[in-house]
PDB file of C-alpha atoms and ligand atoms in Angstrom:
ATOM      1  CA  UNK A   1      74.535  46.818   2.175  1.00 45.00           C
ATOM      2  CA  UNK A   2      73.562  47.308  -1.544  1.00 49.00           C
ATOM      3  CA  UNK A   3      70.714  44.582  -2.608  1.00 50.00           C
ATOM      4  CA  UNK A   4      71.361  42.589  -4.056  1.00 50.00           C
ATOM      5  CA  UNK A   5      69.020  43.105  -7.028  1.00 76.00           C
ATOM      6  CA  UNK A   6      71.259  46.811  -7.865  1.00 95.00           C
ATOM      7  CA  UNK A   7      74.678  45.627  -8.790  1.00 97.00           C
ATOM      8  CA  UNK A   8      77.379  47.676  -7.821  1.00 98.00           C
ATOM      9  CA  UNK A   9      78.959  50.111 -10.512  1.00 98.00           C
ATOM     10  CA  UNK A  10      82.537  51.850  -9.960  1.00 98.00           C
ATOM     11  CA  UNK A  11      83.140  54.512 -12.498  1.00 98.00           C
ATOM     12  CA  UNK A  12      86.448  55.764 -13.298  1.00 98.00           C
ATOM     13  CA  UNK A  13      86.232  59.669 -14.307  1.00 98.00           C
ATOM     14  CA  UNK A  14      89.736  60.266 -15.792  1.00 98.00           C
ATOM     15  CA  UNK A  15      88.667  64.154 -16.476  1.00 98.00           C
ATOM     16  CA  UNK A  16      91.393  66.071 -19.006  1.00 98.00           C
ATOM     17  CA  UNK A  17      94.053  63.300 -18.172  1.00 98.00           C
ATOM     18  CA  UNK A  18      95.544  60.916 -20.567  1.00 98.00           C
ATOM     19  CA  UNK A  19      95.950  60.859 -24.634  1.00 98.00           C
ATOM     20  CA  UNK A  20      94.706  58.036 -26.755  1.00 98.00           C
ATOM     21  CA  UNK A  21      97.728  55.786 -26.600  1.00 98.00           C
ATOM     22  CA  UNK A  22      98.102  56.207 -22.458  1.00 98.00           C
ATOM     23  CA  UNK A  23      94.615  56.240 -22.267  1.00 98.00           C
ATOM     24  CA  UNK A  24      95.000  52.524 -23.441  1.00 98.00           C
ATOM     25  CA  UNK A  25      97.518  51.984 -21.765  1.00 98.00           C
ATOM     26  CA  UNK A  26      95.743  52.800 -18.904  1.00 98.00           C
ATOM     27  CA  UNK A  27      93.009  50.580 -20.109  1.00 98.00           C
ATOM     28  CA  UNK A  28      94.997  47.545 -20.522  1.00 98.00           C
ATOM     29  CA  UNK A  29      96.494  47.704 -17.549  1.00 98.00           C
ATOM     30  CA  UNK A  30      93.019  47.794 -15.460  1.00 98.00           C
ATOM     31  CA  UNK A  31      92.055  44.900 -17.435  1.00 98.00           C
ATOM     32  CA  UNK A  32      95.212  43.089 -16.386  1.00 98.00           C
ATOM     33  CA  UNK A  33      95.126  44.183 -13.132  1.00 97.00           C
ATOM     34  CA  UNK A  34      91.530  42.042 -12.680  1.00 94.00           C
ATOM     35  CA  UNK A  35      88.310  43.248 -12.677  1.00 95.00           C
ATOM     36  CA  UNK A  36      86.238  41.558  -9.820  1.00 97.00           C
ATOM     37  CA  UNK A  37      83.059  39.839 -10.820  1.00 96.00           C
ATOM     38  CA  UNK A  38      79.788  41.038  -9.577  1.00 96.00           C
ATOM     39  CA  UNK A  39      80.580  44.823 -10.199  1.00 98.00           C
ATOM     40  CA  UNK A  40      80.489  46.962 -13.019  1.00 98.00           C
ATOM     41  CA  UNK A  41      83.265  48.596 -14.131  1.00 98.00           C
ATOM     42  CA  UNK A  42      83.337  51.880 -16.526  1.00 98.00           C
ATOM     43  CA  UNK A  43      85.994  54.119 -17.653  1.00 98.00           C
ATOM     44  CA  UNK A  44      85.692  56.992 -19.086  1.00 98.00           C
ATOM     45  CA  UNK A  45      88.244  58.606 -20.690  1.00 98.00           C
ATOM     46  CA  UNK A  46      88.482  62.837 -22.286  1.00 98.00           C
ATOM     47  CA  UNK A  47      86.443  62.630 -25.460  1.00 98.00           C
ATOM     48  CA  UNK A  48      89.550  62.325 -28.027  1.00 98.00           C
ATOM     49  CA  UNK A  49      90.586  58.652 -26.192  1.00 98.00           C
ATOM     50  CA  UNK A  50      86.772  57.216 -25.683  1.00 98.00           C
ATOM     51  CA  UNK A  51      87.023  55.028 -29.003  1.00 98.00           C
ATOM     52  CA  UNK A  52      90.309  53.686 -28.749  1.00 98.00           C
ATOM     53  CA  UNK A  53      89.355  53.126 -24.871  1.00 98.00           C
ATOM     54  CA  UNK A  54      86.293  50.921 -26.023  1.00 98.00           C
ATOM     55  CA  UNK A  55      88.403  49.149 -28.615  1.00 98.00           C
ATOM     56  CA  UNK A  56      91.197  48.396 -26.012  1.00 98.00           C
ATOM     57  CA  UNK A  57      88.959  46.548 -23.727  1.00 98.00           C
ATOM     58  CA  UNK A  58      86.192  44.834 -26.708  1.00 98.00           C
ATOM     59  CA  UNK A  59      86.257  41.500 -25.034  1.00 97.00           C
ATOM     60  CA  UNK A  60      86.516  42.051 -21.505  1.00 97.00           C
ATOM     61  CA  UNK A  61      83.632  43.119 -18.955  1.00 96.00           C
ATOM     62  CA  UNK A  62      84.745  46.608 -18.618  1.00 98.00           C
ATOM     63  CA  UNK A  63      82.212  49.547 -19.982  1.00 98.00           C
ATOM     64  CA  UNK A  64      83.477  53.093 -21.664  1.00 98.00           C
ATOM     65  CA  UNK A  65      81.452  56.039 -20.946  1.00 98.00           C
ATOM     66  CA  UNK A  66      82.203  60.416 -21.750  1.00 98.00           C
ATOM     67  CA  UNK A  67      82.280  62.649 -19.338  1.00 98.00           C
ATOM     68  CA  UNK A  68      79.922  64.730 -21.266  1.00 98.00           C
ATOM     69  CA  UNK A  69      77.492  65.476 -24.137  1.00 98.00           C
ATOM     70  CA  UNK A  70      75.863  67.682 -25.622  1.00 98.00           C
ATOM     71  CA  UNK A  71      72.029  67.420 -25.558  1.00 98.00           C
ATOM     72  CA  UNK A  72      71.338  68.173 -29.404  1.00 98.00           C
ATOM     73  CA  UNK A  73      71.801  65.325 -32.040  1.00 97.00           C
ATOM     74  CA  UNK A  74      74.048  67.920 -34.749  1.00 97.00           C
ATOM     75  CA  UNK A  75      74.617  71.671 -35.407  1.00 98.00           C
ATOM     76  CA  UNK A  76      76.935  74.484 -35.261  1.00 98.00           C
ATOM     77  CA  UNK A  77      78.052  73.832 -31.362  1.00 98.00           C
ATOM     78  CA  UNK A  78      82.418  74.098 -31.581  1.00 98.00           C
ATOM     79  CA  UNK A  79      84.034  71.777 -29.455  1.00 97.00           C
ATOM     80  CA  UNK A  80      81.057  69.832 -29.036  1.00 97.00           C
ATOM     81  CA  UNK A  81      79.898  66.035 -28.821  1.00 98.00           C
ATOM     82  CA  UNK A  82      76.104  64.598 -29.083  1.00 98.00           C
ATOM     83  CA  UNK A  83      74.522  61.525 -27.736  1.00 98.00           C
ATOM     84  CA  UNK A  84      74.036  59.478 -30.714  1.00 97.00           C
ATOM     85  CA  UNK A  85      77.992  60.712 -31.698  1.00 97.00           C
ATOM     86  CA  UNK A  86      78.728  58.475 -28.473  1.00 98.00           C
ATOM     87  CA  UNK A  87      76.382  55.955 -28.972  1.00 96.00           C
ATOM     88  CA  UNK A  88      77.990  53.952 -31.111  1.00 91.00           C
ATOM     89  CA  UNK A  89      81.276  54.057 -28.744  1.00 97.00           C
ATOM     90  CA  UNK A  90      80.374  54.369 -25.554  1.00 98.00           C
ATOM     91  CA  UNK A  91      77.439  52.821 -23.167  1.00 98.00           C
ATOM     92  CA  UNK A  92      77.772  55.621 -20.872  1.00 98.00           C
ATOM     93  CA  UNK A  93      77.768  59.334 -19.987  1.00 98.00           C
ATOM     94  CA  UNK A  94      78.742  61.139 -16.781  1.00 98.00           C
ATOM     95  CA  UNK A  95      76.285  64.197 -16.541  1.00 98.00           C
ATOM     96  CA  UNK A  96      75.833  67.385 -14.547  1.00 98.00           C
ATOM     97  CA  UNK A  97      79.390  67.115 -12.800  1.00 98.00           C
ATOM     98  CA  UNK A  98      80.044  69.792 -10.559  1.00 98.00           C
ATOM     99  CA  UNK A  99      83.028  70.550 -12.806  1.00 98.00           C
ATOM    100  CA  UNK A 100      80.850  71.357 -15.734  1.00 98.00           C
ATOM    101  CA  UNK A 101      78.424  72.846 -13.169  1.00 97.00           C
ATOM    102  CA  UNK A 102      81.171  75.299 -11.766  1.00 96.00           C
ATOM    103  CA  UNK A 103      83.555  75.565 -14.131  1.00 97.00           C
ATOM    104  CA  UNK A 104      81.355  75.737 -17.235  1.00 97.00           C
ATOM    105  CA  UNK A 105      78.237  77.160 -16.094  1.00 97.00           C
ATOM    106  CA  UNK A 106      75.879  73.805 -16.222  1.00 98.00           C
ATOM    107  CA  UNK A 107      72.775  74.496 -15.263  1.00 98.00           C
ATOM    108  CA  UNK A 108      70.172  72.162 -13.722  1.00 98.00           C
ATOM    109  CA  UNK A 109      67.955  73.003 -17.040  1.00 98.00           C
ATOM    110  CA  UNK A 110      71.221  71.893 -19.631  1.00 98.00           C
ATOM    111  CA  UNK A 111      71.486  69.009 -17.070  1.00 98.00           C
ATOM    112  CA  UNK A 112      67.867  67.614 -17.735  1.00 98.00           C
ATOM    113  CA  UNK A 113      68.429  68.351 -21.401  1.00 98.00           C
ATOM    114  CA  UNK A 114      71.863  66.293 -21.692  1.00 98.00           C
ATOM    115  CA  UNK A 115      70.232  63.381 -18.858  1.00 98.00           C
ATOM    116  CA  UNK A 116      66.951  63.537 -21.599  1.00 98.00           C
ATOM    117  CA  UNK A 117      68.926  62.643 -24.512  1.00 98.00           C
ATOM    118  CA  UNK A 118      71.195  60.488 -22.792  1.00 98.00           C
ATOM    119  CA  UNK A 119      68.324  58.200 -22.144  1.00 98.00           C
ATOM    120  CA  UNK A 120      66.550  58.648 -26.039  1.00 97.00           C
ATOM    121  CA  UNK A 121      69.790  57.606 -27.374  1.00 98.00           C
ATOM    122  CA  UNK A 122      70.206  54.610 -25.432  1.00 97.00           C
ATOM    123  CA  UNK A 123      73.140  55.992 -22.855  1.00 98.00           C
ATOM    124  CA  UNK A 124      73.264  55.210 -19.413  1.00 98.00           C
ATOM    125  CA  UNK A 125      73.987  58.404 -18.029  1.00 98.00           C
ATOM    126  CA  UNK A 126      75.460  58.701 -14.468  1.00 98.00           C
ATOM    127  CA  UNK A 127      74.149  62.148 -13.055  1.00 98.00           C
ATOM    128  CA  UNK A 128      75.916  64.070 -10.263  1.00 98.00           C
ATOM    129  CA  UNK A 129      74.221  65.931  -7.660  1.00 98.00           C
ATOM    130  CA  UNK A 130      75.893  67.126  -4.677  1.00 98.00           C
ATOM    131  CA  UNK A 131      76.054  70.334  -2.394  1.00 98.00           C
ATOM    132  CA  UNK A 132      79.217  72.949  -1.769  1.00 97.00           C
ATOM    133  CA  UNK A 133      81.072  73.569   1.393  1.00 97.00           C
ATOM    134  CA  UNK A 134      78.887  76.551   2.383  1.00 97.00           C
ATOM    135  CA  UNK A 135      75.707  75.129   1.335  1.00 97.00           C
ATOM    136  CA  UNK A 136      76.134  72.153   3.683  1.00 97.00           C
ATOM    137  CA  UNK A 137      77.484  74.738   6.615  1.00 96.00           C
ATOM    138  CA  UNK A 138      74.171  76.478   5.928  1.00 98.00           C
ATOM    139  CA  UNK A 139      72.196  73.069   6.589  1.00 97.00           C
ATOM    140  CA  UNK A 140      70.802  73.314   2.827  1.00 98.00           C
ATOM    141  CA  UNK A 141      72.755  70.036   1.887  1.00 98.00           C
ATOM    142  CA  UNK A 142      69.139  68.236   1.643  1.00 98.00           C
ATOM    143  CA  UNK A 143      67.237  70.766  -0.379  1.00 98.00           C
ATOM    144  CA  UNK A 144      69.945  71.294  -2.756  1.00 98.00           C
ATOM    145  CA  UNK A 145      70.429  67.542  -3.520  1.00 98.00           C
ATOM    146  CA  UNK A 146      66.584  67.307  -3.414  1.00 98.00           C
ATOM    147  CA  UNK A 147      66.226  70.078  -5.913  1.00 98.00           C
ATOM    148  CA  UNK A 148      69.058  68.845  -8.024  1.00 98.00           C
ATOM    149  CA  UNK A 149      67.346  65.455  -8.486  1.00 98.00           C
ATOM    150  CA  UNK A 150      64.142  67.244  -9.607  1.00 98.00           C
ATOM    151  CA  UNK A 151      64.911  69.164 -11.954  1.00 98.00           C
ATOM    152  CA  UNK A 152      67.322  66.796 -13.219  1.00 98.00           C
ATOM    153  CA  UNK A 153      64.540  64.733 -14.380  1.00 98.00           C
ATOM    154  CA  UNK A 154      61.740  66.602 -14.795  1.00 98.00           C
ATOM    155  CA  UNK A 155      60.047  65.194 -17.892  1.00 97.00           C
ATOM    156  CA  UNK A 156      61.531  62.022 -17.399  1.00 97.00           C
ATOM    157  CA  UNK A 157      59.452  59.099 -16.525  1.00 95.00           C
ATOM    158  CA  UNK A 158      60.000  55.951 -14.682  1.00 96.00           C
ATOM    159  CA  UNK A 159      59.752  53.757 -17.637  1.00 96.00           C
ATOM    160  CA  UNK A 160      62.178  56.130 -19.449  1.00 95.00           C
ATOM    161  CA  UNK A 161      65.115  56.608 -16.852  1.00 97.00           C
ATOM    162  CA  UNK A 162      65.172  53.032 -16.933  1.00 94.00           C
ATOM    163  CA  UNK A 163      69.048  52.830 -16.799  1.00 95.00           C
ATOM    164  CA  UNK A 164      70.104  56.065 -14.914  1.00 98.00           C
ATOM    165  CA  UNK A 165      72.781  55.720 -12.700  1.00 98.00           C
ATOM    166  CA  UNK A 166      72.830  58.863 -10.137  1.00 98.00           C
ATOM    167  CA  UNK A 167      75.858  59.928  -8.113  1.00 98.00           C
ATOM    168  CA  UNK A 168      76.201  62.256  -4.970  1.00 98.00           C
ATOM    169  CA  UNK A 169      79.404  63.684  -5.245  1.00 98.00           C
ATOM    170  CA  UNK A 170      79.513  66.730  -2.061  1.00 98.00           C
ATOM    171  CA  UNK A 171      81.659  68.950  -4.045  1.00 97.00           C
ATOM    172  CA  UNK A 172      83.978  69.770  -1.046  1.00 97.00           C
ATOM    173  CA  UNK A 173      85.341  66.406  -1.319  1.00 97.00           C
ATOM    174  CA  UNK A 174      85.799  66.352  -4.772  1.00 96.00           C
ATOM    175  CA  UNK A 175      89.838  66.017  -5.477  1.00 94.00           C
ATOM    176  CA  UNK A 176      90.250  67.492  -2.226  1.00 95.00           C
ATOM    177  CA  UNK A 177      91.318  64.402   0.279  1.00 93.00           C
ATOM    178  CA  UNK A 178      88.346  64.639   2.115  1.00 96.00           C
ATOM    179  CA  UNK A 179      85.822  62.434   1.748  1.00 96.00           C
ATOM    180  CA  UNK A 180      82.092  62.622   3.147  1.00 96.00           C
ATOM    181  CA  UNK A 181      82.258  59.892   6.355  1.00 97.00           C
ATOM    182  CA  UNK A 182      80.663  57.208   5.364  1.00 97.00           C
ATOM    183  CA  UNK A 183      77.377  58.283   7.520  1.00 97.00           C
ATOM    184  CA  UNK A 184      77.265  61.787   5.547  1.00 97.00           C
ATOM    185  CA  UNK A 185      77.297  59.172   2.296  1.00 98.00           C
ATOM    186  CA  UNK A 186      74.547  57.524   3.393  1.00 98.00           C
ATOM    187  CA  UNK A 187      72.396  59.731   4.429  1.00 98.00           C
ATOM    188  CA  UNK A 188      72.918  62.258   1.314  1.00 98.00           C
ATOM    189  CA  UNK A 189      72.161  59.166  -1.295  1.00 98.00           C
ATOM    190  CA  UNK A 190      68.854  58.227   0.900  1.00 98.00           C
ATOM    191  CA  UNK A 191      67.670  62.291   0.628  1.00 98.00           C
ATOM    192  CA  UNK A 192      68.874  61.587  -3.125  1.00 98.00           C
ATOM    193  CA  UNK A 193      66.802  58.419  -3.288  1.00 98.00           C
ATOM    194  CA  UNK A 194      63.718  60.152  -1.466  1.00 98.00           C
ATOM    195  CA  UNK A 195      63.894  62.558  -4.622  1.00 98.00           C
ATOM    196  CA  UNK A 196      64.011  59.819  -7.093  1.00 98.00           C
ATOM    197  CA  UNK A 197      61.007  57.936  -5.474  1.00 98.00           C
ATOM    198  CA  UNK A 198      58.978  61.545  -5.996  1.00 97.00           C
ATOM    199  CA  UNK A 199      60.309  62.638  -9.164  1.00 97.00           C
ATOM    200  CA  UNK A 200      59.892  59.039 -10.498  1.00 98.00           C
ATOM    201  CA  UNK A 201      58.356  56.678  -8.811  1.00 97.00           C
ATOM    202  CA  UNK A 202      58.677  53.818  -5.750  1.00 97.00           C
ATOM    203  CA  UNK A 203      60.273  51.372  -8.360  1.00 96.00           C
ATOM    204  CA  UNK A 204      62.612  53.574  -9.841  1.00 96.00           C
ATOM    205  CA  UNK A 205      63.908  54.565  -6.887  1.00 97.00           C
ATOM    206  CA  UNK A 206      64.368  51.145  -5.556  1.00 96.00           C
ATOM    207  CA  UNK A 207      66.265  49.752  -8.876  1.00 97.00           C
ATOM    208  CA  UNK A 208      68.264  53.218  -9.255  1.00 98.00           C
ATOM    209  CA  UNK A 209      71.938  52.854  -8.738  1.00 98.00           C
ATOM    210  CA  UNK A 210      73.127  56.004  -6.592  1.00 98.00           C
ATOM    211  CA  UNK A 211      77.065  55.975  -6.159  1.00 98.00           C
ATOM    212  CA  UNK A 212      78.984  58.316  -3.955  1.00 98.00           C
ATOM    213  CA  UNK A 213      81.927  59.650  -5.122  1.00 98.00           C
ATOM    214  CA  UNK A 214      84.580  62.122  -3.859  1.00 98.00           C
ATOM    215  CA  UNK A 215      88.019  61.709  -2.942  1.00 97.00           C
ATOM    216  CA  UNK A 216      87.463  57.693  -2.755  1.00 98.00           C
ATOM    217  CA  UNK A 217      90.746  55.889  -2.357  1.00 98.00           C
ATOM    218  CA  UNK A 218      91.413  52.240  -1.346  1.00 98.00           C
ATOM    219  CA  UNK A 219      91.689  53.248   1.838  1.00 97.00           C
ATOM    220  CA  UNK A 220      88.067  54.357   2.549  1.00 97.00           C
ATOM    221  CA  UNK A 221      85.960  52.083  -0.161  1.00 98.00           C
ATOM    222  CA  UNK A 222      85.628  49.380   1.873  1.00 97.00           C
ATOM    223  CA  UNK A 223      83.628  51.654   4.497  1.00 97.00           C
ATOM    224  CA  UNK A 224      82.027  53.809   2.005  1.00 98.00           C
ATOM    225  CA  UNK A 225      81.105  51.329  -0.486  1.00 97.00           C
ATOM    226  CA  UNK A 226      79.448  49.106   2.547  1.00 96.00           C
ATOM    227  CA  UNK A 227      77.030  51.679   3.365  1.00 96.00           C
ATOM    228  CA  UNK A 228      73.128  50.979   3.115  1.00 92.00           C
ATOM    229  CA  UNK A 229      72.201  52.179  -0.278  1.00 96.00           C
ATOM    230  CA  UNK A 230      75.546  53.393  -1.652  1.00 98.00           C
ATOM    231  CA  UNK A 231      75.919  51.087  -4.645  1.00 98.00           C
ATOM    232  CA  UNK A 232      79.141  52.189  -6.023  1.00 98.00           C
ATOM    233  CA  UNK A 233      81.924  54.654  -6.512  1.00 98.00           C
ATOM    234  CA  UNK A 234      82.557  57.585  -9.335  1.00 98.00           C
ATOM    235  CA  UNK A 235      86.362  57.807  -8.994  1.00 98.00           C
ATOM    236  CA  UNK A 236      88.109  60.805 -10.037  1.00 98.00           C
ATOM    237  CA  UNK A 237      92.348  60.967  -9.011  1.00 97.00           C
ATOM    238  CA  UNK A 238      92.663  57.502  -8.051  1.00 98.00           C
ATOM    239  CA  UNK A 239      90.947  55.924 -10.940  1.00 98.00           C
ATOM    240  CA  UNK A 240      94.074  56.799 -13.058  1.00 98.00           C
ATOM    241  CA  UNK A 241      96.390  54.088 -11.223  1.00 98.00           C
ATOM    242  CA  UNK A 242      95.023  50.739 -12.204  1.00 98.00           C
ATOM    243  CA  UNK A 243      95.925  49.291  -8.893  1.00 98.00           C
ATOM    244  CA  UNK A 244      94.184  51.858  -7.170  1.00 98.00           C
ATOM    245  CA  UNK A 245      91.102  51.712  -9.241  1.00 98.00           C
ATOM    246  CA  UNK A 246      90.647  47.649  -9.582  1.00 98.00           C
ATOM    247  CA  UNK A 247      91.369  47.848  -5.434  1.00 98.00           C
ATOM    248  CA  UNK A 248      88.313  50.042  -4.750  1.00 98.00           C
ATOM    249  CA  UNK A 249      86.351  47.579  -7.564  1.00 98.00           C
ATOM    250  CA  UNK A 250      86.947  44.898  -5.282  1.00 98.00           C
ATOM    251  CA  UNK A 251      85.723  46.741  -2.174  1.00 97.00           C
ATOM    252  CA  UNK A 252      82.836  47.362  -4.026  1.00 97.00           C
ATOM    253  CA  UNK A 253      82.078  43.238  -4.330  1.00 95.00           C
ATOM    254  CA  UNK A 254      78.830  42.590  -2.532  1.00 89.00           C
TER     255      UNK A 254
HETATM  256  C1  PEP B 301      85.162  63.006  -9.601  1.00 66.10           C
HETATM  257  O1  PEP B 301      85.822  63.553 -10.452  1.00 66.10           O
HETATM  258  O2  PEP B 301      83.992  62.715  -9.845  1.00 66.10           O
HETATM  259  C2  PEP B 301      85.777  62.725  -8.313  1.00 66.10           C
HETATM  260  C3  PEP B 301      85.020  62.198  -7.385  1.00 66.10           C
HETATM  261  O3  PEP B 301      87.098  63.019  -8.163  1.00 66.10           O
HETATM  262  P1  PEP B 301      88.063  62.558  -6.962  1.00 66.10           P
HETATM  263  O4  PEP B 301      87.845  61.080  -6.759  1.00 66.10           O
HETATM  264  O5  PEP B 301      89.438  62.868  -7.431  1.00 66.10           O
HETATM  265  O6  PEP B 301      87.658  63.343  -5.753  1.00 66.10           O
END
């Protein structure tokens, strides 16, 4: 089980789904449909919804973060968004999803940058890690996590990464149906914690929330989320029903 002293966090990626008004919508309905005490709940929404998001639910316990940043402040960058653009929205910033990885050719160095001023501008960013199909056939599951941590936050110190959230998220289970058992959970977010503890320090690794996500549905939280060390979900397809989304929330109550 989590300790007590992280609190869970369940993060609801919406990727390119939803327009401002259903976006709301969406919103309102998660409010309505009960956030559980004890866990943190986030949405976040595409970019173009992420302010009337965090106006919809001004009031309520419920946190708006992007799905990603840029990592300079201003300048000729088309289609972009910066940190200190967000900061006045949103609390928090998924970074380094193997989306943007893949699809968008992220690389561990743009990752750092974005995680870097994430932090400076007062973010929390949730950073995901997390190995391929073939890597983990090839047994490199651990070094690639390992390494992806790392670099990650190299430059970063304990002190600094105060609220970073981290998230293994194996990319075969991402929006695939198949999610990691909960031992392969477990045992990824403790090499992912090891990393922390050596990039960072003892501390940071110890108060560092590390959620799994991947394919989580109500169906599997409950044994996911109870896990030693898994502190929370990152929720892609299922974090667009509200039902589905506040269910897993409440499997994530300690
Ligand atoms: C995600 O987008 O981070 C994710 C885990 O998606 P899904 O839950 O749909 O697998």
């Amino acid at each position: 089980m989590t300790p007590a002293r992280r609190r869970p966090l369940v993060a609801g990626n919406w990727k390119m789904h939803t327009t401002p008004q259903s976006g709301v919508e969406l919103a309102r309905a998660i409010v309505r449909a009960g956030p559980p005490d004890g866990v943190d709940l986030v949405l976040c929404p595409p970019a173009i919804a992420v302010t009337d998001v965090a106006r919809a639910v001004v009031g309520t316990t419920v946190r708006v973060g992007a799905q990603n940043m840029h990592w300079l402040d201003a300048g000729a960058f088309t289609g972009e968004i910066s940190a200190s653009m967000l900061a006045g929205v949103a609390e928090v910033v998924i970074v380094g999803h193997s989306e943007r990885r893949g699809d968008f050719g992220e690389t561990d160095e743009m990752v750092n940058r974005k995680l870097r001023a994430a932090l400076a501008a007062g973010l929390t960013p949730i950073v995901c890690v997390g190995e391929t199909e073939s890597v983990r056939d090839a047994g490199g599951a651990r070094a690639l996590i390992t390494a992806q941590v790392q670099a990650a936050l190299e430059g970063v110190d304990s002190e600094a990464a105060g609220p970073l959230v981290m998230a293994y998220e194996p990319v075969w289970a991402i929006g695939t149906g198949r999610t990691a058992s909960p031992e392969q959970a477990a045992e990824a977010i403790g090499w992912a914690r090891e990393a922390l503890g050596h990039a960072l320090d003892a501390a940071a690794a110890e108060r560092t929330r590390v959620l799994y996500g991947g394919s989580v549905s109500p169906a599997n939280a409950r044994e996911l989320l109870a896990q030693d060390g898994v502190d929370g979900a990152l929720v892609g397809g299922a974090s667009l029903k509200a039902d589905d989304f506040i269910a897993i929330a409440r499997s994530a109550v300690p």
